[in-house]
């Protein structure tokens, strides 16, 4: 889910510049070898930082500036020598997030 943003003239000009001339996509990818328990804490911490930073939840859809209500983390699992792409629904309550993560982990 997301909401449309109402932008000032200044912000509209910046948006026009970044969507038409600049590379404005942000992605971060890095490999980590960590165990299951540390992995869930790490994914939660990164997800919380992203969800606390309003600018990282913004995007453009059909020339409309939007802001997502929540960003769910997507990641790669290696389990029993098999690789799987998945995501976990983010929740600010760590115990709920951990429960969601464990359910997703057990699916694979």
GROMACS .gro file of C-alpha atoms in nm, residues 1-105:
model
  105
    1UNK     CA    1   0.000   0.000   0.000
    2UNK     CA    2   0.109   0.355  -0.063
    3UNK     CA    3  -0.010   0.713  -0.060
    4UNK     CA    4   0.031   0.979  -0.327
    5UNK     CA    5   0.250   1.269  -0.222
    6UNK     CA    6   0.156   1.630  -0.283
    7UNK     CA    7   0.474   1.808  -0.382
    8UNK     CA    8   0.575   2.173  -0.370
    9UNK     CA    9   0.692   2.336  -0.695
   10UNK     CA   10   1.054   2.291  -0.584
   11UNK     CA   11   1.002   1.922  -0.517
   12UNK     CA   12   0.823   1.880  -0.851
   13UNK     CA   13   1.124   2.024  -1.035
   14UNK     CA   14   1.360   1.794  -0.843
   15UNK     CA   15   1.137   1.495  -0.919
   16UNK     CA   16   1.126   1.590  -1.287
   17UNK     CA   17   1.507   1.616  -1.296
   18UNK     CA   18   1.567   1.283  -1.122
   19UNK     CA   19   1.309   1.088  -1.317
   20UNK     CA   20   1.411   1.229  -1.656
   21UNK     CA   21   1.787   1.281  -1.639
   22UNK     CA   22   1.944   1.119  -1.335
   23UNK     CA   23   1.979   0.759  -1.227
   24UNK     CA   24   1.765   0.771  -0.917
   25UNK     CA   25   1.728   0.404  -0.832
   26UNK     CA   26   1.888   0.290  -0.508
   27UNK     CA   27   1.976  -0.071  -0.442
   28UNK     CA   28   2.203  -0.230  -0.190
   29UNK     CA   29   2.333  -0.581  -0.222
   30UNK     CA   30   2.600  -0.761  -0.024
   31UNK     CA   31   2.672  -1.122   0.067
   32UNK     CA   32   2.688  -1.219   0.433
   33UNK     CA   33   2.761  -1.555   0.591
   34UNK     CA   34   2.565  -1.548   0.914
   35UNK     CA   35   2.361  -1.803   1.102
   36UNK     CA   36   1.981  -1.813   1.105
   37UNK     CA   37   1.932  -1.630   1.435
   38UNK     CA   38   2.177  -1.349   1.358
   39UNK     CA   39   2.028  -1.326   1.009
   40UNK     CA   40   1.681  -1.246   1.143
   41UNK     CA   41   1.820  -0.973   1.372
   42UNK     CA   42   2.024  -0.826   1.087
   43UNK     CA   43   1.730  -0.826   0.843
   44UNK     CA   44   1.506  -0.669   1.108
   45UNK     CA   45   1.761  -0.395   1.186
   46UNK     CA   46   1.808  -0.302   0.820
   47UNK     CA   47   1.434  -0.311   0.757
   48UNK     CA   48   1.366  -0.087   1.055
   49UNK     CA   49   1.621   0.168   0.931
   50UNK     CA   50   1.460   0.171   0.585
   51UNK     CA   51   1.109   0.201   0.729
   52UNK     CA   52   1.220   0.482   0.962
   53UNK     CA   53   1.366   0.679   0.668
   54UNK     CA   54   1.077   0.833   0.475
   55UNK     CA   55   1.291   0.915   0.169
   56UNK     CA   56   1.378   0.547   0.124
   57UNK     CA   57   1.009   0.458   0.103
   58UNK     CA   58   0.942   0.695  -0.189
   59UNK     CA   59   0.908   0.607  -0.554
   60UNK     CA   60   0.741   0.716  -0.876
   61UNK     CA   61   0.455   0.520  -1.030
   62UNK     CA   62   0.297   0.645  -1.352
   63UNK     CA   63   0.458   0.991  -1.304
   64UNK     CA   64   0.307   1.021  -0.955
   65UNK     CA   65   0.529   1.058  -0.650
   66UNK     CA   66   0.426   0.802  -0.391
   67UNK     CA   67   0.539   0.683  -0.052
   68UNK     CA   68   0.495   0.323   0.056
   69UNK     CA   69   0.345   0.267   0.400
   70UNK     CA   70   0.587  -0.016   0.464
   71UNK     CA   71   0.884  -0.180   0.292
   72UNK     CA   72   0.915  -0.557   0.335
   73UNK     CA   73   1.265  -0.706   0.315
   74UNK     CA   74   1.347  -0.944   0.030
   75UNK     CA   75   1.644  -1.175   0.066
   76UNK     CA   76   1.802  -1.501  -0.045
   77UNK     CA   77   1.796  -1.810   0.176
   78UNK     CA   78   2.042  -2.095   0.150
   79UNK     CA   79   1.891  -2.402   0.310
   80UNK     CA   80   1.991  -2.766   0.254
   81UNK     CA   81   2.216  -2.652  -0.034
   82UNK     CA   82   1.919  -2.492  -0.211
   83UNK     CA   83   1.883  -2.122  -0.285
   84UNK     CA   84   1.548  -1.950  -0.250
   85UNK     CA   85   1.438  -1.588  -0.294
   86UNK     CA   86   1.178  -1.479  -0.042
   87UNK     CA   87   1.053  -1.186   0.163
   88UNK     CA   88   0.914  -1.136   0.512
   89UNK     CA   89   0.638  -0.898   0.611
   90UNK     CA   90   0.795  -0.625   0.822
   91UNK     CA   91   0.657  -0.532   1.163
   92UNK     CA   92   0.808  -0.285   1.412
   93UNK     CA   93   0.746  -0.536   1.690
   94UNK     CA   94   1.054  -0.757   1.674
   95UNK     CA   95   0.874  -1.064   1.811
   96UNK     CA   96   0.608  -1.042   1.540
   97UNK     CA   97   0.876  -0.989   1.274
   98UNK     CA   98   1.073  -1.287   1.409
   99UNK     CA   99   0.762  -1.505   1.396
  100UNK     CA  100   0.698  -1.396   1.035
  101UNK     CA  101   1.062  -1.465   0.946
  102UNK     CA  102   1.060  -1.811   1.104
  103UNK     CA  103   0.741  -1.906   0.917
  104UNK     CA  104   0.897  -1.792   0.588
  105UNK     CA  105   1.219  -1.978   0.668
   0.00000   0.00000   0.00000
